[in-house]
C-alpha cells in the first residue's frame, strides 16, 4: 500500500516538475513582427487594418485590474464602439493577474491576450520577456506632463494614472495645522495618527524616485518613531479616517476621499497638495503570444481614445489625454515607472526595520 | 457468508484484495491527486530560490536559503511567540463559548434555543472584513460606539481598545465560536443520556455530571475542535491585519504577509513559511491521535436504543438563555446590525438624526438591478457550496470509517493526506490547481469545476474532523451485529454508519457549504468571467470602496443562509433522532 502511494506520488511529482519548468521564451514573436509592420503604415491605413483584423478575430481575452462595475463599464464602452469584438473579461488584482499570466504562458496556454497592470508591478513579466513590443501612435495624445509614463520600447502602453498622496480629516486637523510635506508626518502632532497600508512596491518606488534612497530610509526612521498606524486596505482606511478613527493618511489614493465628498459634501476630507503626489501609470500589455493580435491592438489604442479617457475622468481616476477631474494643473507630480528589484528589496527591508517592526 | 464477513469485519484484517481495500486504494488515488500536487509544490519551492518556470527551477540542486531567511530572524520568533499566545487564548475562549452554546442549545430545555443556534450559525457567513470593521466601529478608542456609551454613562473615556492584543483575542474568539459550536453540538446530539442519568441517580448534580460524564465523552470532538480552532487562528488574516497592525502586535500571518506579499510573489519564502504549518499540523494531529487512541471509550452509540434527553435546568434556564443571548449578540447580532445599518447609508457615519434621514435602499437596488451582477455569483456559490460540501462529506465519511473502524493498511496515510491540506495556504493551493489544469488537458479552466476541485482539497481537513468526532462515538458492535445478520460492509456503512453520522455530516456539510460563499483567495485566483463567486463580488465591492454596498451584499447572504439553515433544521427535525424532553 505504502509503495503504491509512493509510486503515485513520484509519478505526480515527475509529471508536475517536468512540465512546470519548461522554458518557453524565444526571440521576437510573430506578433511583434506584425506590430512592427503596422507601425510603418500611414495612420488611416493602419487603423483600417486593425479594425478589419479585429473583425475577423471577433474576440479578445482581457484581464482588467480595475474591479467590478468600473471595469465592466469600461469594457462595455469599448464594445459599444466595436461591437464586432466580444471581450471576455476577468478582473483580478495586479499581483494575481501577473502570476496567472506567467503561469499560463509557461504552460504554453495562451489564454490571455492583454492585461493591464500598475507599471511599478510589471517588472516580473518584463523580466520573463512575455510581452509584445507594440509601438502605437495612440500615445501621441498623452499630455506633456504625463509623457514620462510612455515606454520608449513599446512594451507597455499607459492609459491612466493613479496617485499616492497625503490626505487628512478636516474635523480632526485644521488646515493650518495640516502636514505640508512628507517629513511633516514625523511631527509629534501626528504621533499615532498617520495611517499606511502594509508596504507596497508601487509606494516604495514612488518614495525612492521622490527622495532618493538615503532620504527614504531617513523618513522611514522618523515615521517609525512616530508610531504610524499600519492597516490593510486603502478604501477601508479612508472610510475609517473619514469616520474620525484617525487623522491623516500617509499614503492613499485620493479618489476614495473625493468620491466620499461627492456623495456627501460634508465628508471631512482634504488633500495635501503642497507635498508632491506620487503618480504611476496603469498600462496595457499585450501578450507576445496573443491569439488575437489585431483585437488586442485595437483595444489598447482605444484606451487612449476620448471615450475611454472621459470614462476615466468620470470615475475620478487620472486620464492621460485630458485634464484631471479634481487635481489642479500645478500639482507637484512625481512620475515614475519601474525601479530595480534590488532597490525595492532594500526599501522593503528598511520599511520592515523602521515601520513594520512590531512588538 | 455471515461468518466470512464477520471474520474481517470491524477491527479485523480483511483478505488481500477486498472491496474495502479497493475503495481505500481509490481514496488514496483521489487524495494523492488532490493533495500531493500542492504539497509537492510547497516542499520543492521552499528549497529553491528560483521562481517556478525560470531556468534552473527543475534542477536537482536545492538550497536552505529560504529557511535561513524565514527563520533566521528574531522577528519571526517574536511573531511566533505572539501567535502562540494569540492562538491559544482565542482557541480556548472560542472553545469555551462554543461548548457552552452547544450544551445550552442541544442538551438543555433553555428557551429560544433553536433561534440561538440558528443565529450562532448565521454568523459564519458574514464576511470577516465586515466583522473586523464592525468591531472597530464599536470599540475603537476614537470612534467606538461602546466607548461613547460608557463615557456618557460613567465618564470613563476610551474604556475599550479594540486595537490591542486583547481586542484581537476577543474578535478572533467570537469569530471562531461557531466552529466550536458546530463540532461540539454534533457530538452532543449523539451522547447516550443513560450515562448522565446513571450519574444523576448516583447523586451527582448537573455540573458534576457534565464535568465527569458528559465532557470526557466529548473528548474526540473537543480535541478536534481544539485542533481546528488553533490552526484556523494561526492562519487567520483579517484580525491580525486590521487590528494587529494597528495594535503593533505581529503574528505569524502578518509576518508572512509583510515578507512575501510584495511584487513579484516570493514563492520560495512563502512556501517555506507554509512548512511550519505543515509540521505543526502533523504534530497536532499526532497529539489528537494520542488523545483519542482508546476509541472504545467514547463509543456512546451502541446497539441499545437511546433518545437524546434534555436536561431540565429549572429556573436556571432563564439565566442560561440570557447568557446565550448575550453571547450571540456579540457573535452575530452586533456585526449584523452594523452591516444592516451601513447597508442603508450613502457613507458610514455614527448614528444621528441627520444620518437616519439619509438612509435609503439604494445600495440594495444597485446590487440587484445591475443585470444580475451579484445574482449569478451568488448562484455559483450556492452550486459550488452544495456540490462541494456533498462530495466532501461522502469522501470523509468513507475515510473516517476506514481510519477509525478498520485496521486496513494505508488508513493512517489516508488520514494524513486528508488532513495535510490544512497546512497549505490558499494562495499556494490555488496556484497549484491553476498550474495543474493549465498542464492537464481537461476543460475545467474558467468553470466552476476547477474552483470546486480546489475547495475539495481546502475543506477536506475540516470536514474530516467533523465526521471523525462523530465516527468514534459509534460502537463497532452495531456493525458486528449487522455482519452476523449477513450484512456486507457496504450495506452496513450505508444503513448503520451514514445515518448515525448524521450530526457530524450535517455540521461538516454546513461548514463547507457556508465557506464556499466566503472563500476568497482560491476563488479570485481561479475566477474568470463565467465562474465568479460571491466572495469575488465581496472583494470587488470592498476594493472599490463600497463598504455600504458590501454590507448590503452581506445582509443578502445572511438572509439566504438563514433560509437554508431553517430548511436544514426542518429536514433534520423530520428525519432525525427523536428527542425526549
Coordinates of C-alpha atoms in Angstrom, one line a residue, chain A residues 177-300:
Chain A
X177 CA -2.1 72.5 11.3
X178 CA -2.2 70.1 8.4
X179 CA 1.1 68.5 7.2
X180 CA 2.7 70.4 4.3
X181 CA 5.5 67.9 3.4
X182 CA 6.1 64.2 3.7
X183 CA 8.5 64.8 6.5
X184 CA 5.8 66.8 8.4
X185 CA 4.2 63.4 9.0
X186 CA 7.0 62.8 11.5
X187 CA 5.9 65.7 13.7
X188 CA 4.8 64.9 17.3
X189 CA 1.3 66.4 16.4
X190 CA 0.7 63.4 14.3
X191 CA 2.0 60.8 16.6
X192 CA -0.1 57.6 16.3
X193 CA -2.4 59.4 13.8
X194 CA -0.9 58.6 10.4
X195 CA -2.0 55.5 8.6
X196 CA -0.4 53.4 5.9
X197 CA -1.2 50.2 4.2
X198 CA 1.4 47.4 4.6
X199 CA 4.3 48.1 2.3
X200 CA 3.6 48.1 -1.4
X201 CA 6.2 48.1 -4.2
X202 CA 4.4 50.9 -6.0
X203 CA 4.6 53.2 -3.0
X204 CA 8.2 52.3 -2.2
X205 CA 9.2 53.0 -5.8
X206 CA 7.5 56.4 -5.7
X207 CA 9.2 57.4 -2.5
X208 CA 12.5 56.3 -3.9
X209 CA 12.1 58.5 -7.0
X210 CA 10.9 61.4 -5.0
X211 CA 13.5 61.4 -2.2
X212 CA 16.4 59.1 -3.1
X213 CA 17.3 56.0 -1.1
X214 CA 19.0 57.8 1.8
X215 CA 16.2 60.2 2.4
X216 CA 13.6 57.5 2.2
X217 CA 15.4 55.5 4.8
X218 CA 15.6 58.6 7.0
X219 CA 11.9 59.2 6.5
X220 CA 11.1 55.6 7.4
X221 CA 13.1 56.0 10.6
X222 CA 11.4 59.2 11.7
X223 CA 8.0 57.8 10.7
X224 CA 8.6 54.6 12.6
X225 CA 9.3 56.7 15.7
X226 CA 6.0 58.5 15.3
X227 CA 4.1 55.2 15.8
X228 CA 2.2 55.1 12.5
X229 CA -0.9 53.0 12.0
X230 CA -0.4 50.1 9.7
X231 CA -3.8 48.8 8.5
X232 CA -4.7 46.7 5.5
X233 CA -7.0 48.2 2.8
X234 CA -6.8 51.6 1.2
X235 CA -10.5 52.1 0.9
X236 CA -11.2 50.9 4.4
X237 CA -8.6 53.2 5.9
X238 CA -10.2 56.1 4.1
X239 CA -13.6 55.2 5.5
X240 CA -12.1 54.9 9.0
X241 CA -10.3 58.2 8.7
X242 CA -13.5 60.0 7.5
X243 CA -15.4 58.5 10.4
X244 CA -12.8 60.0 12.7
X245 CA -10.8 57.0 13.7
X246 CA -7.5 58.7 12.9
X247 CA -6.4 62.0 11.4
X248 CA -4.1 61.5 8.5
X249 CA -3.4 59.1 5.6
X250 CA 0.3 58.8 4.8
X251 CA -0.4 57.1 1.5
X252 CA -3.7 56.6 -0.1
X253 CA -5.5 57.1 -3.4
X254 CA -7.2 60.5 -3.3
X255 CA -10.2 59.4 -5.3
X256 CA -11.9 57.4 -2.5
X257 CA -12.0 60.6 -0.4
X258 CA -13.1 62.8 -3.3
X259 CA -15.8 60.2 -4.1
X260 CA -17.0 60.4 -0.5
X261 CA -17.1 64.1 -0.6
X262 CA -19.0 64.0 -3.9
X263 CA -21.6 61.8 -2.3
X264 CA -21.7 63.8 0.9
X265 CA -20.2 67.4 0.7
X266 CA -19.9 67.4 4.5
X267 CA -17.4 64.5 4.4
X268 CA -14.3 65.8 6.3
X269 CA -11.7 65.2 3.6
X270 CA -8.9 67.3 2.3
X271 CA -5.8 66.5 0.2
X272 CA -2.3 67.9 0.9
X273 CA -1.2 69.4 -2.4
X274 CA 1.9 71.2 -1.1
X275 CA 3.7 67.9 -0.8
X276 CA 4.5 66.0 -4.0
X277 CA 1.9 63.5 -5.2
X278 CA 3.4 60.2 -6.3
X279 CA 2.0 59.1 -9.6
X280 CA 2.4 55.9 -11.6
X281 CA 0.6 54.7 -14.7
X282 CA -1.8 51.9 -15.2
X283 CA -0.7 50.3 -18.5
X284 CA -1.8 47.8 -21.1
X285 CA 0.5 45.0 -22.0
X286 CA -0.1 42.6 -25.0
X287 CA 0.8 39.0 -24.7
X288 CA 3.7 38.1 -27.0
X289 CA 1.8 35.0 -27.9
X290 CA -1.6 36.7 -28.2
X291 CA -4.2 34.7 -30.2
X292 CA -5.9 38.0 -31.2
X293 CA -3.2 40.4 -32.1
X294 CA -5.5 42.8 -34.0
X295 CA -8.2 43.0 -31.4
X296 CA -5.6 43.4 -28.7
X297 CA -4.0 46.3 -30.5
X298 CA -7.4 47.9 -31.2
X299 CA -8.3 47.7 -27.6
X300 CA -5.0 49.2 -26.4

